[in-house]
């Protein structure tokens, strides 16, 4: 059966998401693959669907023991024979699964990496036909990643046992250095590399100052009443206290951390997954073991250690493609706490790496420009839009203050003290602190001593962070970094330039990206369908999302499908789910429609695994269109409109993708350059710009690649 027919039959979708089909074609042709795709991007389907097309068993290695049962339940609900083997099973249960695998009755088998070192498991693997090896969460193999697990280093033995079997490494978060390490450690030198966009357009990002943070947290949770939320805390103690406080407020909140008894941990996770608890308050480890697609809110109550960790944790939100929020509460006190733990790291290389990652995390919190742009740039992706429309900065720009004088005072204090001290010392000098070290060094007699009384310590830290981000001052050293003026900073002081910095707001108003069904679906019917979904899930002993996810229920509440044919077009309704649940849900919809005098709408035939936001054109795109119709060069458009080259290129791409009738042939790159670009895209196996730029180098700009890509699509 063709991949697209299997996609419809088992998963209920009519078309693939970006890169999925190319990845599937790669592995079923017997080639190795490296897949970098964000959480919620459809990584799992890249090995689940090939498993149905290949003889024997697809072996999936995953560190997420708590997640395996849910993944297997979801596959079985789609009519796919799958099992898992891990430490939660008894010996007789393992023997039974292995016997079924030998009989050829299992297509997908999940196992934890630590099981591979057991001789008996290796012997078992040699008795079955392994057709594909999928290594999920492959960043765990790299010590440069945010979640290094030594057991992953043993996975190379799989390549030795099955040298002819294609292998694929999958991850949601990996910098270039981590990617290279994964490929090296797993002997994937000949693998085809697939890098999907890191952008999650359905997620909104916000950073709030940690003032009255508990009250702000309560407000956020009340705004998202009845929706699932994860709150990440720094320590086990924090999770226990916050969960207890939230229960006092009337929320169904449970703690989750490694210090809980395994049974309590399992019970709390089960309650959350089965919608019996609304909120999980967790340490970072929890997020790795959750596959709940309808989490609408991810909150970091304390500062994460790295951008990679933050990105992966926020990636737990909105995996069904519906609008969801990611909120981080930030204070400098959290930075100090993280620095204390970094100082305990014995390895100097690891310690330096941890300081560098923490600095990047602080820089993200102190941003004055688009947060989405920063996140994507961190992973090497080019984001050319002027505003993302989905972060607190773009949705509600911060008011600016004239910071010329206070900036001059800070920079003067750095110079007067010899450019040999860190942030706290400079702030103490400016505030006139009666610090023993200040007096010993005679710095209390400096002209800058005590000259600031109108900015708090927290305000000064934020201003210093802004001066660092604008490269007016620089930090040197890791453990005890000192502040120095940059050449640009010296020029700033000499010329007495002005500087305006954003005022850090106490409360940021959050908004979410628009949802195509948000305005139109019947909320009362949606809640009724949720009740039925929960009832069926409880009877079958599976999480509610295994029956149908929220996107499917919202589509039902929007289109009101009452015939089998119309119902089968709903997102996620495959042959197995139509047979199991079709009659129950159509009867509920029929009853509701009749009682409320509502009519059925035709469900569109084409749909993929996630909703796409409307491809609307704004006035700025139409202005660019006028210039394209005049056959104006990109350089001239940039000059005329005062926009960046990247923004103009993005406008042209949007015009073409929206179906506007424009002739852009005059913008095609010269023949030789276009041939080089085309070959690079073919080699990369996808349409992402970053891997092609990496291959071709800086002599090819992102803008040229973006324009060339349009001609590859035409």
XYZ file of C-alpha atoms in Angstrom:
714
model
C 0.000 0.000 0.000
C 1.269 3.491 -0.837
C 2.385 5.747 2.047
C -0.441 8.242 1.546
C -3.069 5.446 1.701
C -1.536 4.080 4.911
C -1.530 7.626 6.276
C -5.269 7.885 5.677
C -6.155 4.343 6.799
C -4.213 4.289 10.064
C -3.722 7.940 11.034
C -6.718 9.631 9.402
C -4.815 12.301 7.437
C -4.956 12.999 3.703
C -1.565 14.620 3.328
C 1.842 14.658 4.964
C 3.393 17.500 6.911
C 6.592 19.072 5.534
C 9.486 16.591 5.075
C 7.574 13.535 6.339
C 7.122 11.935 2.932
C 10.759 12.547 1.914
C 11.983 10.976 5.177
C 9.720 7.951 4.728
C 10.921 7.464 1.132
C 14.521 7.634 2.367
C 14.239 4.909 5.029
C 12.080 2.481 3.016
C 14.731 2.649 0.300
C 17.229 1.345 2.892
C 19.146 4.569 3.624
C 20.115 6.030 7.000
C 18.490 9.318 8.064
C 19.062 12.087 10.590
C 15.821 13.913 11.434
C 15.711 17.228 13.285
C 12.077 18.200 13.733
C 10.448 20.247 16.518
C 8.157 18.732 19.132
C 4.716 18.465 17.563
C 6.177 18.378 14.053
C 5.327 14.718 13.392
C 8.671 12.950 14.037
C 7.102 9.697 15.252
C 5.164 9.152 12.054
C 8.487 9.133 10.166
C 9.261 5.679 11.603
C 5.750 4.468 12.452
C 4.496 4.563 8.875
C 7.594 2.898 7.279
C 7.161 0.096 9.847
C 3.901 -0.812 8.068
C 5.656 -0.960 4.692
C 8.711 -2.990 5.675
C 8.969 -6.675 6.654
C 9.749 -7.575 10.254
C 9.991 -5.247 13.252
C 10.892 -1.579 13.605
C 12.941 -1.221 16.799
C 12.459 2.155 18.511
C 14.958 3.208 21.192
C 13.571 5.806 23.591
C 14.648 6.987 27.079
C 11.064 7.843 27.971
C 9.851 4.756 29.804
C 6.834 6.597 31.223
C 5.789 7.521 27.688
C 6.079 4.109 26.013
C 2.708 2.729 27.113
C 0.848 5.810 25.851
C 2.652 5.660 22.496
C 1.830 1.966 22.120
C -1.811 2.535 23.148
C -2.118 5.252 20.494
C -0.654 2.946 17.813
C -3.015 0.109 18.776
C -5.971 2.515 18.615
C -4.921 3.173 15.002
C -4.848 -0.541 14.226
C -1.040 -0.926 14.363
C 0.423 -3.932 16.276
C 2.967 -2.436 18.699
C 4.477 -3.315 22.081
C 7.132 -2.072 24.502
C 9.709 -3.784 26.696
C 11.005 -1.968 29.763
C 11.504 -2.317 33.508
C 7.793 -1.860 34.307
C 6.955 -5.301 32.840
C 7.191 -8.675 34.564
C 9.335 -11.480 33.191
C 6.298 -13.463 31.881
C 4.994 -10.308 30.127
C 8.379 -9.759 28.429
C 8.525 -13.442 27.366
C 5.046 -13.160 25.836
C 5.955 -10.016 23.855
C 9.181 -11.564 22.585
C 7.282 -14.685 21.486
C 4.780 -12.522 19.576
C 7.650 -10.675 17.901
C 9.212 -13.962 16.778
C 5.867 -15.002 15.283
C 5.809 -11.785 13.258
C 2.797 -10.337 15.098
C 4.489 -7.057 16.131
C 5.427 -4.258 13.747
C 6.836 -1.680 16.207
C 8.763 -2.520 19.374
C 9.849 0.181 21.856
C 12.805 -0.393 24.197
C 14.893 1.729 26.591
C 18.621 2.197 25.802
C 19.790 0.507 29.019
C 18.120 -2.760 27.886
C 20.542 -3.037 24.970
C 23.482 -3.881 27.224
C 21.672 -7.025 28.480
C 23.073 -10.108 26.661
C 19.661 -11.829 26.738
C 18.036 -8.882 24.928
C 20.773 -8.879 22.297
C 20.183 -12.609 21.752
C 16.455 -11.957 21.383
C 17.053 -9.271 18.751
C 19.070 -11.770 16.708
C 16.031 -14.086 16.582
C 13.732 -11.545 14.889
C 13.842 -9.628 11.624
C 14.717 -6.021 12.424
C 13.928 -3.883 9.376
C 14.508 -0.396 10.801
C 16.236 1.080 13.878
C 14.795 4.402 15.101
C 16.696 6.238 17.851
C 14.378 8.830 19.367
C 15.613 11.742 21.523
C 19.022 11.169 19.911
C 20.458 14.382 21.418
C 20.862 12.310 24.622
C 23.978 10.764 23.049
C 25.840 14.087 23.001
C 27.636 15.516 26.026
C 27.219 18.923 24.342
C 23.435 18.613 24.518
C 21.171 19.587 27.403
C 20.217 16.031 28.383
C 23.285 13.787 28.032
C 22.618 10.142 28.960
C 25.649 7.804 29.027
C 23.491 4.750 28.172
C 22.975 6.233 24.712
C 26.681 5.741 23.965
C 25.981 1.976 23.873
C 23.662 2.330 20.877
C 26.551 1.935 18.451
C 26.339 -1.810 19.214
C 23.028 -1.887 17.305
C 24.879 -0.732 14.195
C 27.386 -3.542 14.764
C 24.692 -6.209 15.278
C 22.619 -5.006 12.299
C 25.106 -3.405 9.872
C 22.734 -3.668 6.880
C 19.640 -2.332 8.626
C 18.813 1.349 8.001
C 18.989 3.551 11.092
C 17.411 6.907 11.792
C 18.269 9.351 14.582
C 15.488 11.737 15.611
C 15.571 14.791 17.855
C 13.613 17.981 18.450
C 16.502 20.100 19.716
C 20.079 20.081 18.522
C 22.560 22.836 17.725
C 25.027 22.297 14.879
C 27.643 20.984 17.339
C 25.184 18.469 18.834
C 24.031 17.361 15.361
C 27.608 16.636 14.338
C 28.184 14.680 17.560
C 25.040 12.558 17.037
C 26.076 11.699 13.472
C 29.592 10.791 14.625
C 28.543 8.709 17.668
C 25.972 6.694 15.692
C 28.117 6.220 12.547
C 25.597 8.089 10.394
C 28.170 9.709 8.111
C 26.238 8.619 4.999
C 22.830 9.492 6.420
C 20.547 11.858 4.579
C 19.977 14.915 6.781
C 16.485 16.365 7.191
C 16.077 19.599 9.142
C 12.571 20.928 9.602
C 11.664 24.442 10.652
C 11.936 25.052 14.403
C 9.079 27.527 14.233
C 5.939 26.631 16.183
C 3.498 29.293 14.928
C 0.704 28.160 17.255
C 2.784 28.945 20.359
C 3.013 32.402 21.914
C 6.006 33.331 24.098
C 6.198 35.791 26.983
C 8.638 36.684 29.762
C 7.174 38.304 32.886
C 9.168 39.913 35.699
C 9.026 37.956 38.933
C 7.054 40.559 40.858
C 3.766 39.321 42.316
C 4.472 36.214 40.253
C 2.100 34.007 42.254
C -0.843 36.351 41.599
C 0.080 36.515 37.910
C 0.298 32.716 37.832
C -3.183 32.345 39.325
C -4.590 34.783 36.751
C -2.990 32.837 33.894
C -4.386 29.538 35.152
C -7.866 31.011 35.616
C -7.795 32.376 32.068
C -7.108 28.815 30.891
C -9.613 27.143 33.193
C -10.334 23.466 32.359
C -7.219 23.331 30.134
C -4.066 21.332 30.834
C -0.927 23.106 32.057
C 2.641 22.219 33.058
C 4.500 24.443 35.525
C 8.269 23.901 35.693
C 10.051 24.615 38.976
C 13.687 24.620 40.029
C 13.590 22.100 42.875
C 11.541 19.195 44.197
C 10.629 21.266 47.253
C 9.303 24.071 45.020
C 7.049 21.660 43.113
C 5.543 20.255 46.326
C 4.849 23.687 47.843
C 3.435 25.248 44.668
C 1.185 22.246 43.923
C -0.183 22.414 47.482
C -0.799 26.173 47.190
C -2.641 25.708 43.883
C -4.869 23.017 45.382
C -5.777 25.550 48.101
C -6.836 27.888 45.275
C -9.190 25.191 43.931
C -7.034 23.832 41.092
C -6.479 20.119 40.516
C -2.688 20.322 40.744
C -0.186 17.538 41.415
C 3.603 17.493 41.907
C 5.985 15.420 39.774
C 9.678 14.930 40.473
C 12.323 12.213 40.865
C 12.038 12.261 44.669
C 8.489 10.887 44.666
C 7.926 7.161 45.119
C 7.681 5.580 41.666
C 4.045 4.588 42.273
C 3.076 8.150 43.307
C 4.901 9.541 40.276
C 3.145 7.105 37.953
C -0.270 7.841 39.512
C 0.164 11.623 39.216
C 1.231 11.373 35.593
C -1.676 9.031 34.782
C -4.165 11.467 36.347
C -2.755 14.331 34.287
C -2.763 12.385 31.026
C -6.313 11.147 31.663
C -7.611 14.676 32.394
C -8.244 13.903 36.079
C -5.729 16.580 37.088
C -5.519 19.909 35.284
C -1.996 20.947 36.314
C 1.311 19.190 36.864
C 3.961 21.115 38.817
C 7.222 19.483 37.849
C 10.959 19.553 37.769
C 12.444 19.580 34.268
C 12.642 15.772 33.923
C 8.863 15.494 33.673
C 8.454 17.165 30.306
C 10.540 14.492 28.622
C 8.014 11.807 29.555
C 4.778 13.396 28.443
C 2.944 12.984 25.156
C -0.247 14.911 25.883
C -1.145 16.896 22.761
C -3.640 19.302 24.370
C -1.424 21.168 26.869
C -2.451 24.801 26.471
C -0.060 26.435 28.925
C 3.586 25.810 29.798
C 4.932 28.008 32.588
C 8.536 28.275 33.754
C 8.219 29.500 37.325
C 12.013 29.566 37.552
C 14.753 30.252 35.012
C 15.696 27.276 32.745
C 19.372 26.301 32.397
C 19.595 26.561 28.614
C 17.796 27.622 25.456
C 17.723 23.982 24.256
C 16.001 22.867 27.453
C 13.599 25.812 27.372
C 12.701 25.167 23.735
C 12.033 21.487 24.358
C 9.992 22.155 27.495
C 7.857 24.835 25.830
C 7.499 22.395 22.926
C 5.210 20.273 25.121
C 2.509 22.918 24.572
C 0.051 22.732 21.698
C 1.287 19.554 20.040
C -2.110 19.251 18.355
C -1.427 22.520 16.512
C -3.954 24.608 18.458
C -3.013 27.965 20.061
C -1.092 27.619 23.339
C 0.948 29.879 25.635
C 4.509 29.656 26.974
C 5.253 31.974 29.909
C 8.538 32.418 31.774
C 8.864 34.302 35.081
C 12.278 35.921 35.298
C 14.339 37.474 38.072
C 18.064 37.950 38.500
C 17.883 35.957 41.749
C 17.220 32.832 39.663
C 20.397 33.556 37.689
C 22.429 33.649 40.915
C 20.875 30.348 41.996
C 21.804 28.707 38.680
C 25.349 30.110 38.881
C 25.769 28.540 42.337
C 25.002 25.072 40.960
C 27.211 25.622 37.922
C 30.125 26.349 40.260
C 29.728 22.828 41.675
C 30.506 21.239 38.285
C 33.980 19.688 38.468
C 34.855 19.585 34.761
C 36.111 22.986 33.592
C 34.880 22.386 30.027
C 31.390 21.431 31.239
C 31.340 24.374 33.654
C 32.240 26.850 30.877
C 29.585 25.299 28.639
C 26.971 25.666 31.403
C 27.885 29.354 31.981
C 27.631 30.030 28.246
C 24.189 28.400 28.043
C 22.966 30.327 31.089
C 24.178 33.631 29.565
C 22.165 32.855 26.432
C 19.091 32.117 28.535
C 19.448 35.442 30.390
C 19.927 37.232 27.066
C 16.632 35.737 25.863
C 14.840 37.005 28.979
C 16.246 40.524 28.525
C 15.397 40.790 24.819
C 13.892 43.925 23.346
C 13.371 42.307 19.934
C 11.238 39.357 18.776
C 11.634 36.273 20.998
C 10.690 33.861 18.211
C 13.411 35.349 16.007
C 15.992 34.747 18.773
C 14.910 31.135 19.342
C 15.025 30.275 15.652
C 18.359 32.046 15.137
C 19.793 30.052 18.055
C 19.134 26.850 16.103
C 20.492 28.354 12.884
C 17.160 29.149 11.255
C 16.499 32.352 9.358
C 13.243 34.122 10.303
C 12.630 37.087 8.062
C 9.303 38.496 9.236
C 9.285 41.939 10.799
C 7.079 40.780 13.696
C 6.102 37.242 14.649
C 2.738 38.319 16.089
C 3.139 35.680 18.768
C 5.437 36.987 21.512
C 4.966 39.631 24.188
C 7.427 42.002 22.498
C 5.778 41.909 19.067
C 2.241 41.925 20.470
C 2.836 44.687 22.990
C 6.071 46.613 22.389
C 7.679 47.990 25.540
C 7.684 51.750 26.082
C 11.125 53.278 25.736
C 12.891 55.570 28.175
C 15.792 57.917 27.535
C 18.624 55.926 29.108
C 21.486 58.159 27.954
C 22.504 59.523 31.361
C 22.158 56.280 33.343
C 24.082 54.409 30.605
C 26.878 56.995 30.785
C 27.010 56.589 34.566
C 27.251 52.793 34.341
C 29.956 52.893 31.670
C 31.894 55.563 33.565
C 31.808 53.392 36.704
C 33.204 50.459 34.703
C 36.090 52.641 33.461
C 36.795 54.354 36.807
C 37.060 51.001 38.616
C 39.575 49.753 36.058
C 37.320 47.422 34.009
C 38.116 44.609 36.461
C 34.786 43.989 38.243
C 31.435 42.308 37.691
C 27.824 43.525 37.619
C 27.151 43.409 41.370
C 30.290 45.376 42.266
C 29.550 48.110 39.693
C 25.975 48.413 41.014
C 27.240 48.664 44.600
C 29.641 51.479 43.580
C 26.870 53.381 41.799
C 24.535 52.957 44.802
C 27.225 54.075 47.272
C 27.188 50.789 49.208
C 29.389 50.773 52.332
C 31.073 47.636 51.100
C 34.353 46.650 52.803
C 36.005 45.818 49.473
C 34.926 49.129 47.943
C 36.511 51.044 50.816
C 39.701 48.913 50.776
C 40.149 49.728 47.098
C 39.446 53.436 47.732
C 36.530 53.291 45.270
C 34.319 55.206 47.731
C 36.332 58.292 46.736
C 35.559 57.921 43.019
C 33.316 60.511 41.351
C 30.899 57.749 40.344
C 30.438 56.465 43.900
C 26.815 56.868 45.028
C 25.695 58.831 41.951
C 22.601 56.647 41.290
C 19.590 56.749 43.600
C 16.704 56.686 41.113
C 17.190 53.115 39.793
C 16.893 49.928 41.857
C 19.433 47.100 41.711
C 17.059 45.114 39.500
C 16.608 48.101 37.159
C 20.384 48.567 36.865
C 20.881 44.868 36.104
C 18.342 45.085 33.291
C 19.953 48.200 31.838
C 23.387 46.545 31.980
C 21.896 43.529 30.182
C 20.600 45.851 27.467
C 24.009 47.514 27.114
C 25.542 44.037 26.790
C 23.034 43.025 24.118
C 23.805 46.233 22.194
C 27.530 45.437 22.418
C 28.341 48.717 24.206
C 29.880 46.707 27.017
C 31.189 43.137 27.016
C 31.742 40.403 29.582
C 34.949 38.410 29.902
C 35.512 35.325 32.048
C 33.000 32.592 32.909
C 32.782 31.885 36.627
C 33.336 35.486 37.743
C 32.723 37.590 34.612
C 33.952 41.184 34.572
C 32.553 44.123 32.596
C 34.577 46.038 30.030
C 33.755 48.698 27.458
C 33.754 47.611 23.825
C 35.220 49.820 21.047
C 31.609 50.696 20.234
C 31.059 51.691 23.892
C 34.127 53.932 23.928
C 32.844 55.624 20.769
C 29.417 56.068 22.402
C 30.938 57.890 25.398
C 33.299 59.989 23.317
C 30.565 61.228 20.964
C 28.010 61.621 23.774
C 25.409 59.708 21.768
C 21.828 59.268 22.938
C 20.366 55.854 23.776
C 16.766 54.769 24.380
C 16.049 51.486 26.144
C 12.743 49.680 26.722
C 11.043 50.049 30.072
C 10.579 46.599 31.605
C 6.867 46.216 32.256
C 5.536 44.667 35.446
C 2.779 42.817 33.630
C 2.695 41.847 29.972
C -0.592 41.242 28.244
C -0.519 37.876 26.550
C -2.241 37.035 23.342
C -2.396 33.916 21.224
C -2.079 33.326 17.519
C -5.444 33.092 15.786
C -7.040 29.668 15.379
C -9.057 28.824 12.289
C -11.886 27.263 14.351
C -11.669 29.617 17.356
C -14.432 31.949 16.242
C -16.747 29.362 14.721
C -16.840 26.110 16.675
C -19.696 25.419 19.070
C -18.125 25.473 22.538
C -21.051 23.754 24.250
C -20.909 20.858 21.771
C -17.124 20.735 22.159
C -17.488 20.293 25.941
C -20.163 17.616 25.406
C -17.833 15.743 23.050
C -15.015 16.014 25.605
C -17.244 14.347 28.215
C -18.007 11.483 25.820
C -14.339 11.167 24.887
C -13.386 10.869 28.572
C -16.090 8.242 29.182
C -14.897 6.079 26.271
C -11.223 6.534 27.215
C -11.902 5.444 30.818
C -13.759 2.350 29.597
C -10.831 1.434 27.347
C -8.123 2.340 29.885
C -6.389 4.843 27.578
C -5.746 8.622 27.728
C -8.565 10.712 26.180
C -6.341 12.025 23.349
C -5.863 8.434 22.123
C -9.572 8.418 21.237
C -9.518 11.855 19.531
C -7.422 14.972 20.141
C -8.854 18.458 20.744
C -8.365 19.445 17.111
C -10.638 16.599 15.976
C -13.298 17.564 18.562
C -13.153 21.240 17.535
C -13.625 20.242 13.897
C -16.615 18.104 14.898
C -18.050 21.070 16.831
C -17.484 23.296 13.794
C -18.708 21.086 10.917
C -21.225 18.924 12.864
C -20.575 15.820 10.680
C -23.490 13.362 10.895
C -22.825 10.990 8.001
C -20.083 8.365 8.004
C -18.499 9.894 4.894
C -18.389 13.417 6.333
C -17.184 12.194 9.738
C -14.335 10.252 8.088
C -12.909 13.557 6.792
C -12.329 14.908 10.302
C -8.628 15.273 11.199
C -7.329 12.029 12.741
C -10.268 9.806 11.777
C -8.777 6.723 10.114
C -10.477 3.438 9.259
C -9.965 1.949 12.741
C -11.275 4.996 14.631
C -14.215 5.356 12.247
C -15.182 1.757 12.991
C -14.681 2.109 16.762
C -16.098 5.548 17.480
C -17.884 6.855 14.384
C -21.410 5.840 15.342
C -21.145 7.043 18.966
C -19.877 10.518 18.060
C -22.190 11.079 15.056
C -25.199 10.175 17.251
C -24.089 12.709 19.905
C -23.671 15.361 17.176
C -27.057 14.503 15.580
C -28.858 14.829 18.919
C -27.178 18.172 19.688
C -27.818 19.552 16.175
C -31.495 18.586 16.325
C -32.008 20.127 19.789
C -30.323 23.372 18.719
C -31.642 23.519 15.141
C -28.117 23.386 13.606
C -27.118 22.133 10.165
C -24.239 19.891 9.094
C -21.424 21.458 7.026
C -19.254 19.620 4.515
C -15.792 18.818 5.893
C -13.056 19.776 3.376
C -11.331 16.706 1.939
C -7.685 17.815 2.136
C -6.076 18.150 5.518
C -2.772 17.290 7.149
C -1.926 16.531 10.750
C -2.095 20.131 11.954
C -4.176 23.209 11.181
C -2.589 25.917 9.071
C -3.168 29.543 9.839
C -4.860 31.566 7.171
C -2.444 32.792 4.547
C -3.590 36.407 4.722
C -1.832 39.250 2.945
C -1.405 42.564 4.730
C -1.045 46.074 3.311
C 2.760 45.818 3.474
C 2.720 42.717 1.218
C 0.482 44.485 -1.299
C 2.868 47.460 -1.382
C 5.681 45.082 -2.310
C 3.422 43.484 -4.941
C 3.061 46.830 -6.710
C 6.846 47.119 -6.973
C 7.224 43.540 -8.243
C 4.653 44.275 -10.961
C 6.940 47.174 -12.005
C 9.836 44.643 -12.301
C 11.788 46.534 -9.657
C 14.960 44.911 -8.295
C 15.063 43.765 -4.678
C 17.865 46.259 -3.945
C 15.696 49.139 -5.189
C 12.661 47.888 -3.219
C 14.786 47.814 -0.057
C 15.926 51.388 -0.644
C 12.465 52.659 -1.532
C 10.551 50.961 1.288
C 13.213 51.173 4.013
C 12.871 47.461 4.798
C 15.546 44.763 5.024
C 16.419 42.536 2.087
C 15.174 39.536 4.053
C 11.789 41.150 4.677
C 11.309 41.985 0.997
C 12.263 38.408 0.043
C 9.768 37.088 2.617
C 7.050 39.342 1.139
C 7.675 37.982 -2.351
C 7.545 34.408 -1.048
C 4.237 35.126 0.692
C 2.782 36.691 -2.467
C 3.653 33.585 -4.487
C 2.391 31.114 -1.839
C -0.877 33.091 -1.583
C -1.511 32.579 -5.303
C -1.036 36.215 -6.352
C -0.592 36.598 -10.103
C 2.893 38.084 -10.353
C 5.770 37.401 -12.722
C 8.967 36.974 -10.710
C 11.055 35.329 -13.425
C 13.213 38.471 -13.632
C 14.355 37.745 -10.044
C 15.658 34.244 -10.857
C 19.371 33.898 -9.876
C 21.914 33.551 -12.728
C 21.993 30.075 -14.334
C 25.186 28.795 -12.668
C 24.272 30.037 -9.203
C 20.741 28.655 -9.527
C 22.106 25.234 -10.544
C 24.378 25.217 -7.474
C 21.483 26.189 -5.190
C 19.178 23.586 -6.736
C 21.772 20.835 -6.211
C 22.190 21.890 -2.564
C 18.443 21.722 -1.899
C 18.313 18.254 -3.469
C 21.251 17.129 -1.343
C 19.636 18.459 1.867
C 16.476 16.477 1.170
C 14.137 19.284 2.159
C 13.195 22.931 1.729
C 14.720 24.419 4.901
C 17.174 27.250 4.250
C 19.632 26.649 7.106
C 21.140 23.315 5.935
C 21.546 24.680 2.394
C 23.260 27.827 3.710
C 25.579 25.621 5.785
C 26.529 23.690 2.630
C 27.039 26.700 0.363
C 28.568 29.171 2.781
C 28.297 32.949 3.079
C 28.715 33.679 -0.631
C 25.001 32.755 -0.936
C 22.682 34.955 1.135
C 19.522 33.675 2.814
C 17.542 36.074 0.621
C 18.957 34.615 -2.599
C 18.233 31.087 -1.353
C 14.684 32.096 -0.412
C 14.001 33.513 -3.881
C 15.650 30.529 -5.607
C 13.473 28.185 -3.563
C 10.385 29.728 -5.134
C 11.526 28.590 -8.582
C 12.124 25.077 -7.300
C 8.478 24.973 -6.209
C 6.994 26.377 -9.419
